[in-house]
């Protein structure tokens, strides 16, 4: 059984890597960021959804209580396998999780901060095709337009530079301590993240001893 937590700056690629790993090994995968974004999208007049939206757009964290409620509802209990992307975000959340279902492995996708800034502020999304672009690193052929569908590319509201700066500061203050927390438990793996997706995946599988 594998219960895997992904740590890393926003934009480190942990979302991509966790989904790929989950698909390949058929493990339940949950991203709290994705979950919150879908709550916001699906319940626009709801007070809680509006609160979540405000916090996300300001680059702040949603409260631990609310986040853990969402986790408890979604995560398989006990010893079943799971992959979490974006949770826990601080030591308090890590401790709440310990009492519910404890991780067997924690993966830190390590990417230097200056690369992260470019990855996040340059990120553009094509909702219909599901394609991701980056105006600096992987631009579309025509500015602002998806190569596949011709749809207009969107920017996540929290990927604008001032909010990205805030998110990175929140990560350093709140989430950095988790690296030591899990290192002390002896379950932390540090994976180089400034590599092509496929290579990061290889490092990841090696560290987690998951074979194709
Ligand atoms: P992400 O897609 O992981 O960058 O998350 C986007 C936003 O969702 C974050 O900036 C937070 O506002 C919120 N969020 C995601 N996960 C958590 C969490 N574990 N605790 C609190 N807020 C979270």
CSV table of C-alpha atoms and ligand atoms in Angstrom, one decimal:
chain,number,residue,atom,x,y,z
A,1,UNK,CA,0.0,0.0,0.0
A,2,UNK,CA,1.3,3.5,-0.9
A,3,UNK,CA,0.0,6.6,0.7
A,4,UNK,CA,1.9,9.4,-1.0
A,5,UNK,CA,2.1,13.1,-0.3
A,6,UNK,CA,3.5,15.5,-2.9
A,7,UNK,CA,5.3,18.6,-1.6
A,8,UNK,CA,6.8,21.4,-3.6
A,9,UNK,CA,6.3,25.0,-4.6
A,10,UNK,CA,3.1,25.8,-6.5
A,11,UNK,CA,4.2,25.2,-10.1
A,12,UNK,CA,6.8,22.5,-9.2
A,13,UNK,CA,4.9,20.0,-11.4
A,14,UNK,CA,3.5,18.0,-8.5
A,15,UNK,CA,0.0,18.2,-10.0
A,16,UNK,CA,1.1,16.7,-13.3
A,17,UNK,CA,3.3,14.1,-11.6
A,18,UNK,CA,0.7,13.0,-9.1
A,19,UNK,CA,-1.9,12.6,-11.8
A,20,UNK,CA,0.5,10.5,-14.0
A,21,UNK,CA,1.5,8.3,-11.1
A,22,UNK,CA,-2.1,7.8,-10.0
A,23,UNK,CA,-3.2,6.8,-13.6
A,24,UNK,CA,-0.3,4.5,-14.1
A,25,UNK,CA,-0.6,2.6,-10.9
A,26,UNK,CA,-4.4,3.0,-10.4
A,27,UNK,CA,-4.1,4.9,-7.1
A,28,UNK,CA,-6.8,7.3,-5.9
A,29,UNK,CA,-5.4,10.9,-6.4
A,30,UNK,CA,-6.7,14.1,-4.9
A,31,UNK,CA,-5.6,17.7,-5.4
A,32,UNK,CA,-7.1,20.1,-2.8
A,33,UNK,CA,-6.4,23.0,-5.2
A,34,UNK,CA,-8.4,21.4,-8.0
A,35,UNK,CA,-11.1,20.4,-5.5
A,36,UNK,CA,-11.5,24.0,-4.3
A,37,UNK,CA,-11.5,25.3,-7.8
A,38,UNK,CA,-14.4,23.0,-8.7
A,39,UNK,CA,-16.3,23.9,-5.6
A,40,UNK,CA,-16.0,27.6,-6.6
A,41,UNK,CA,-17.1,26.8,-10.1
A,42,UNK,CA,-20.0,24.6,-9.2
A,43,UNK,CA,-21.5,26.6,-6.3
A,44,UNK,CA,-21.2,30.2,-7.3
A,45,UNK,CA,-23.9,31.7,-4.9
A,46,UNK,CA,-22.8,29.7,-1.9
A,47,UNK,CA,-21.2,31.6,0.9
A,48,UNK,CA,-18.5,29.0,1.6
A,49,UNK,CA,-17.6,28.8,-2.1
A,50,UNK,CA,-17.3,32.6,-2.2
A,51,UNK,CA,-15.0,32.6,0.8
A,52,UNK,CA,-12.8,30.0,-0.8
A,53,UNK,CA,-12.7,32.0,-4.1
A,54,UNK,CA,-11.6,35.1,-2.3
A,55,UNK,CA,-8.8,33.3,-0.4
A,56,UNK,CA,-7.6,31.5,-3.6
A,57,UNK,CA,-7.6,34.8,-5.5
A,58,UNK,CA,-5.6,36.5,-2.8
A,59,UNK,CA,-3.1,33.7,-2.6
A,60,UNK,CA,-4.0,32.8,0.9
A,61,UNK,CA,-4.7,29.4,2.4
A,62,UNK,CA,-8.2,28.1,3.1
A,63,UNK,CA,-8.8,27.3,6.8
A,64,UNK,CA,-7.4,24.1,8.1
A,65,UNK,CA,-10.8,23.0,9.4
A,66,UNK,CA,-12.6,23.5,6.1
A,67,UNK,CA,-9.7,21.9,4.1
A,68,UNK,CA,-9.7,18.9,6.4
A,69,UNK,CA,-13.4,18.5,6.1
A,70,UNK,CA,-13.0,18.2,2.4
A,71,UNK,CA,-10.2,15.7,2.8
A,72,UNK,CA,-12.1,13.5,5.2
A,73,UNK,CA,-15.1,13.4,2.8
A,74,UNK,CA,-12.9,12.4,-0.1
A,75,UNK,CA,-10.0,10.3,1.1
A,76,UNK,CA,-10.3,6.5,1.5
A,77,UNK,CA,-10.0,5.7,5.2
A,78,UNK,CA,-7.3,3.6,6.9
A,79,UNK,CA,-4.7,1.7,4.9
A,80,UNK,CA,-5.9,2.0,1.3
A,81,UNK,CA,-3.6,3.7,-1.2
A,82,UNK,CA,-3.9,7.4,-2.0
A,83,UNK,CA,-1.9,10.3,-3.5
A,84,UNK,CA,-2.4,13.8,-2.2
A,85,UNK,CA,-1.3,16.9,-4.1
A,86,UNK,CA,-1.5,20.2,-2.1
A,87,UNK,CA,-2.4,18.7,1.2
A,88,UNK,CA,-1.0,19.0,3.9
A,89,UNK,CA,0.1,22.7,3.5
A,90,UNK,CA,1.2,23.2,7.1
A,91,UNK,CA,2.2,21.2,10.2
A,92,UNK,CA,-1.3,21.4,11.7
A,93,UNK,CA,-2.8,19.8,8.6
A,94,UNK,CA,-0.2,17.1,8.7
A,95,UNK,CA,-1.1,16.3,12.3
A,96,UNK,CA,-4.8,16.2,11.5
A,97,UNK,CA,-4.0,13.8,8.6
A,98,UNK,CA,-1.9,11.5,10.9
A,99,UNK,CA,-4.9,10.7,13.0
A,100,UNK,CA,-6.9,9.8,9.9
A,101,UNK,CA,-4.6,8.0,7.5
A,102,UNK,CA,-0.8,8.4,7.7
A,103,UNK,CA,1.4,8.7,4.7
A,104,UNK,CA,4.0,6.0,3.8
A,105,UNK,CA,6.0,8.3,1.5
A,106,UNK,CA,6.4,12.0,1.0
A,107,UNK,CA,7.9,13.4,-2.2
A,108,UNK,CA,9.4,16.8,-2.5
A,109,UNK,CA,9.6,18.0,-6.1
A,110,UNK,CA,12.6,20.3,-5.9
A,111,UNK,CA,12.6,23.3,-8.4
A,112,UNK,CA,14.5,26.5,-7.8
A,113,UNK,CA,12.3,29.5,-6.9
A,114,UNK,CA,13.2,31.7,-9.9
A,115,UNK,CA,12.1,29.0,-12.3
A,116,UNK,CA,8.9,28.6,-10.4
A,117,UNK,CA,8.1,32.2,-10.9
A,118,UNK,CA,8.4,31.9,-14.7
A,119,UNK,CA,6.4,28.7,-14.7
A,120,UNK,CA,3.5,30.2,-12.8
A,121,UNK,CA,3.2,33.7,-14.3
A,122,UNK,CA,3.7,32.3,-17.8
A,123,UNK,CA,1.1,29.5,-17.4
A,124,UNK,CA,-1.9,29.6,-19.8
A,125,UNK,CA,-4.7,27.1,-19.9
A,126,UNK,CA,-6.9,25.8,-22.8
A,127,UNK,CA,-10.0,24.6,-21.0
A,128,UNK,CA,-11.5,22.6,-23.9
A,129,UNK,CA,-8.4,20.8,-25.2
A,130,UNK,CA,-6.9,20.5,-21.7
A,131,UNK,CA,-3.6,21.7,-23.1
A,132,UNK,CA,-1.2,23.7,-21.0
A,133,UNK,CA,1.1,26.4,-22.4
A,134,UNK,CA,3.7,28.7,-21.0
A,135,UNK,CA,4.3,32.0,-22.7
A,136,UNK,CA,8.0,31.8,-21.8
A,137,UNK,CA,8.8,28.1,-22.0
A,138,UNK,CA,6.2,26.5,-24.3
A,139,UNK,CA,4.3,29.2,-26.2
A,140,UNK,CA,1.4,28.6,-28.6
A,141,UNK,CA,2.1,29.3,-32.3
A,142,UNK,CA,-0.3,32.3,-32.1
A,143,UNK,CA,-0.3,34.5,-29.0
A,144,UNK,CA,-3.2,33.7,-26.7
A,145,UNK,CA,-4.7,30.9,-28.9
A,146,UNK,CA,-4.7,27.2,-28.5
A,147,UNK,CA,-2.9,25.4,-31.3
A,148,UNK,CA,-5.4,22.5,-31.3
A,149,UNK,CA,-8.8,24.1,-30.8
A,150,UNK,CA,-8.3,27.8,-31.6
A,151,UNK,CA,-9.9,28.7,-28.2
A,152,UNK,CA,-8.7,31.7,-26.2
A,153,UNK,CA,-6.1,30.7,-23.6
A,154,UNK,CA,-6.9,31.6,-20.0
A,155,UNK,CA,-4.7,32.6,-17.0
A,156,UNK,CA,-5.6,31.3,-13.6
A,157,UNK,CA,-6.6,34.2,-11.4
A,158,UNK,CA,-3.9,33.3,-8.9
A,159,UNK,CA,-1.2,33.2,-11.5
A,160,UNK,CA,-0.9,36.9,-11.8
A,161,UNK,CA,2.6,38.1,-10.6
A,162,UNK,CA,1.5,39.8,-7.3
A,163,UNK,CA,-0.5,36.8,-6.2
A,164,UNK,CA,2.2,34.4,-7.3
A,165,UNK,CA,4.6,36.3,-5.0
A,166,UNK,CA,2.2,36.0,-2.2
A,167,UNK,CA,1.6,32.2,-2.8
A,168,UNK,CA,5.4,31.6,-2.8
A,169,UNK,CA,5.7,33.5,0.5
A,170,UNK,CA,2.9,31.5,2.0
A,171,UNK,CA,4.5,28.3,0.9
A,172,UNK,CA,7.9,29.3,2.5
A,173,UNK,CA,6.3,30.3,5.7
A,174,UNK,CA,3.6,27.6,6.1
A,175,UNK,CA,4.8,24.6,4.1
A,176,UNK,CA,8.6,24.6,4.3
A,177,UNK,CA,8.5,23.3,7.9
A,178,UNK,CA,6.8,20.1,6.6
A,179,UNK,CA,10.1,19.1,4.9
A,180,UNK,CA,11.8,18.8,8.2
A,181,UNK,CA,8.7,17.2,9.8
A,182,UNK,CA,8.7,14.4,7.3
A,183,UNK,CA,12.5,14.1,7.1
A,184,UNK,CA,12.4,13.3,10.8
A,185,UNK,CA,9.9,10.6,10.2
A,186,UNK,CA,12.3,9.1,7.7
A,187,UNK,CA,9.8,9.1,4.8
A,188,UNK,CA,10.9,12.1,2.7
A,189,UNK,CA,12.3,11.6,-0.9
A,190,UNK,CA,13.7,14.6,-2.7
A,191,UNK,CA,13.3,14.5,-6.5
A,192,UNK,CA,14.9,16.9,-8.9
A,193,UNK,CA,12.0,18.8,-10.6
A,194,UNK,CA,13.7,21.0,-13.1
A,195,UNK,CA,13.8,18.2,-15.7
A,196,UNK,CA,11.4,17.0,-18.5
A,197,UNK,CA,8.2,15.5,-17.2
A,198,UNK,CA,9.2,12.0,-18.2
A,199,UNK,CA,12.6,12.2,-16.4
A,200,UNK,CA,11.0,13.5,-13.2
A,201,UNK,CA,8.5,10.6,-13.4
A,202,UNK,CA,11.4,8.1,-13.7
A,203,UNK,CA,13.1,9.5,-10.6
A,204,UNK,CA,9.9,9.4,-8.8
A,205,UNK,CA,9.2,5.8,-9.5
A,206,UNK,CA,12.7,4.8,-8.5
A,207,UNK,CA,12.4,6.7,-5.2
A,208,UNK,CA,9.0,5.1,-4.5
A,209,UNK,CA,10.1,1.7,-5.7
A,210,UNK,CA,7.2,1.5,-8.1
A,211,UNK,CA,7.9,-0.6,-11.2
A,212,UNK,CA,6.3,-0.3,-14.6
B,1,LIG,P1,-2.9,24.8,-5.6
B,1,LIG,O1,-3.6,24.5,-6.9
B,1,LIG,O2,-2.4,23.6,-4.9
B,1,LIG,O3,-1.8,25.8,-5.9
B,1,LIG,O4,-4.0,25.5,-4.7
B,1,LIG,C1,-4.6,26.7,-5.0
B,1,LIG,C2,-5.2,27.4,-3.8
B,1,LIG,O5,-6.1,26.5,-3.1
B,1,LIG,C3,-4.2,27.7,-2.7
B,1,LIG,O6,-3.5,28.9,-3.0
B,1,LIG,C4,-5.1,27.8,-1.5
B,1,LIG,O7,-5.8,29.0,-1.5
B,1,LIG,C5,-6.0,26.7,-1.7
B,1,LIG,N1,-5.5,25.4,-1.1
B,1,LIG,C6,-5.2,24.3,-1.8
B,1,LIG,N2,-4.8,23.3,-0.9
B,1,LIG,C7,-4.9,23.8,0.3
B,1,LIG,C8,-4.6,23.4,1.6
B,1,LIG,N3,-4.2,22.1,1.9
B,1,LIG,N4,-4.9,24.2,2.7
B,1,LIG,C9,-5.4,25.4,2.5
B,1,LIG,N5,-5.6,26.0,1.3
B,1,LIG,C10,-5.4,25.2,0.2
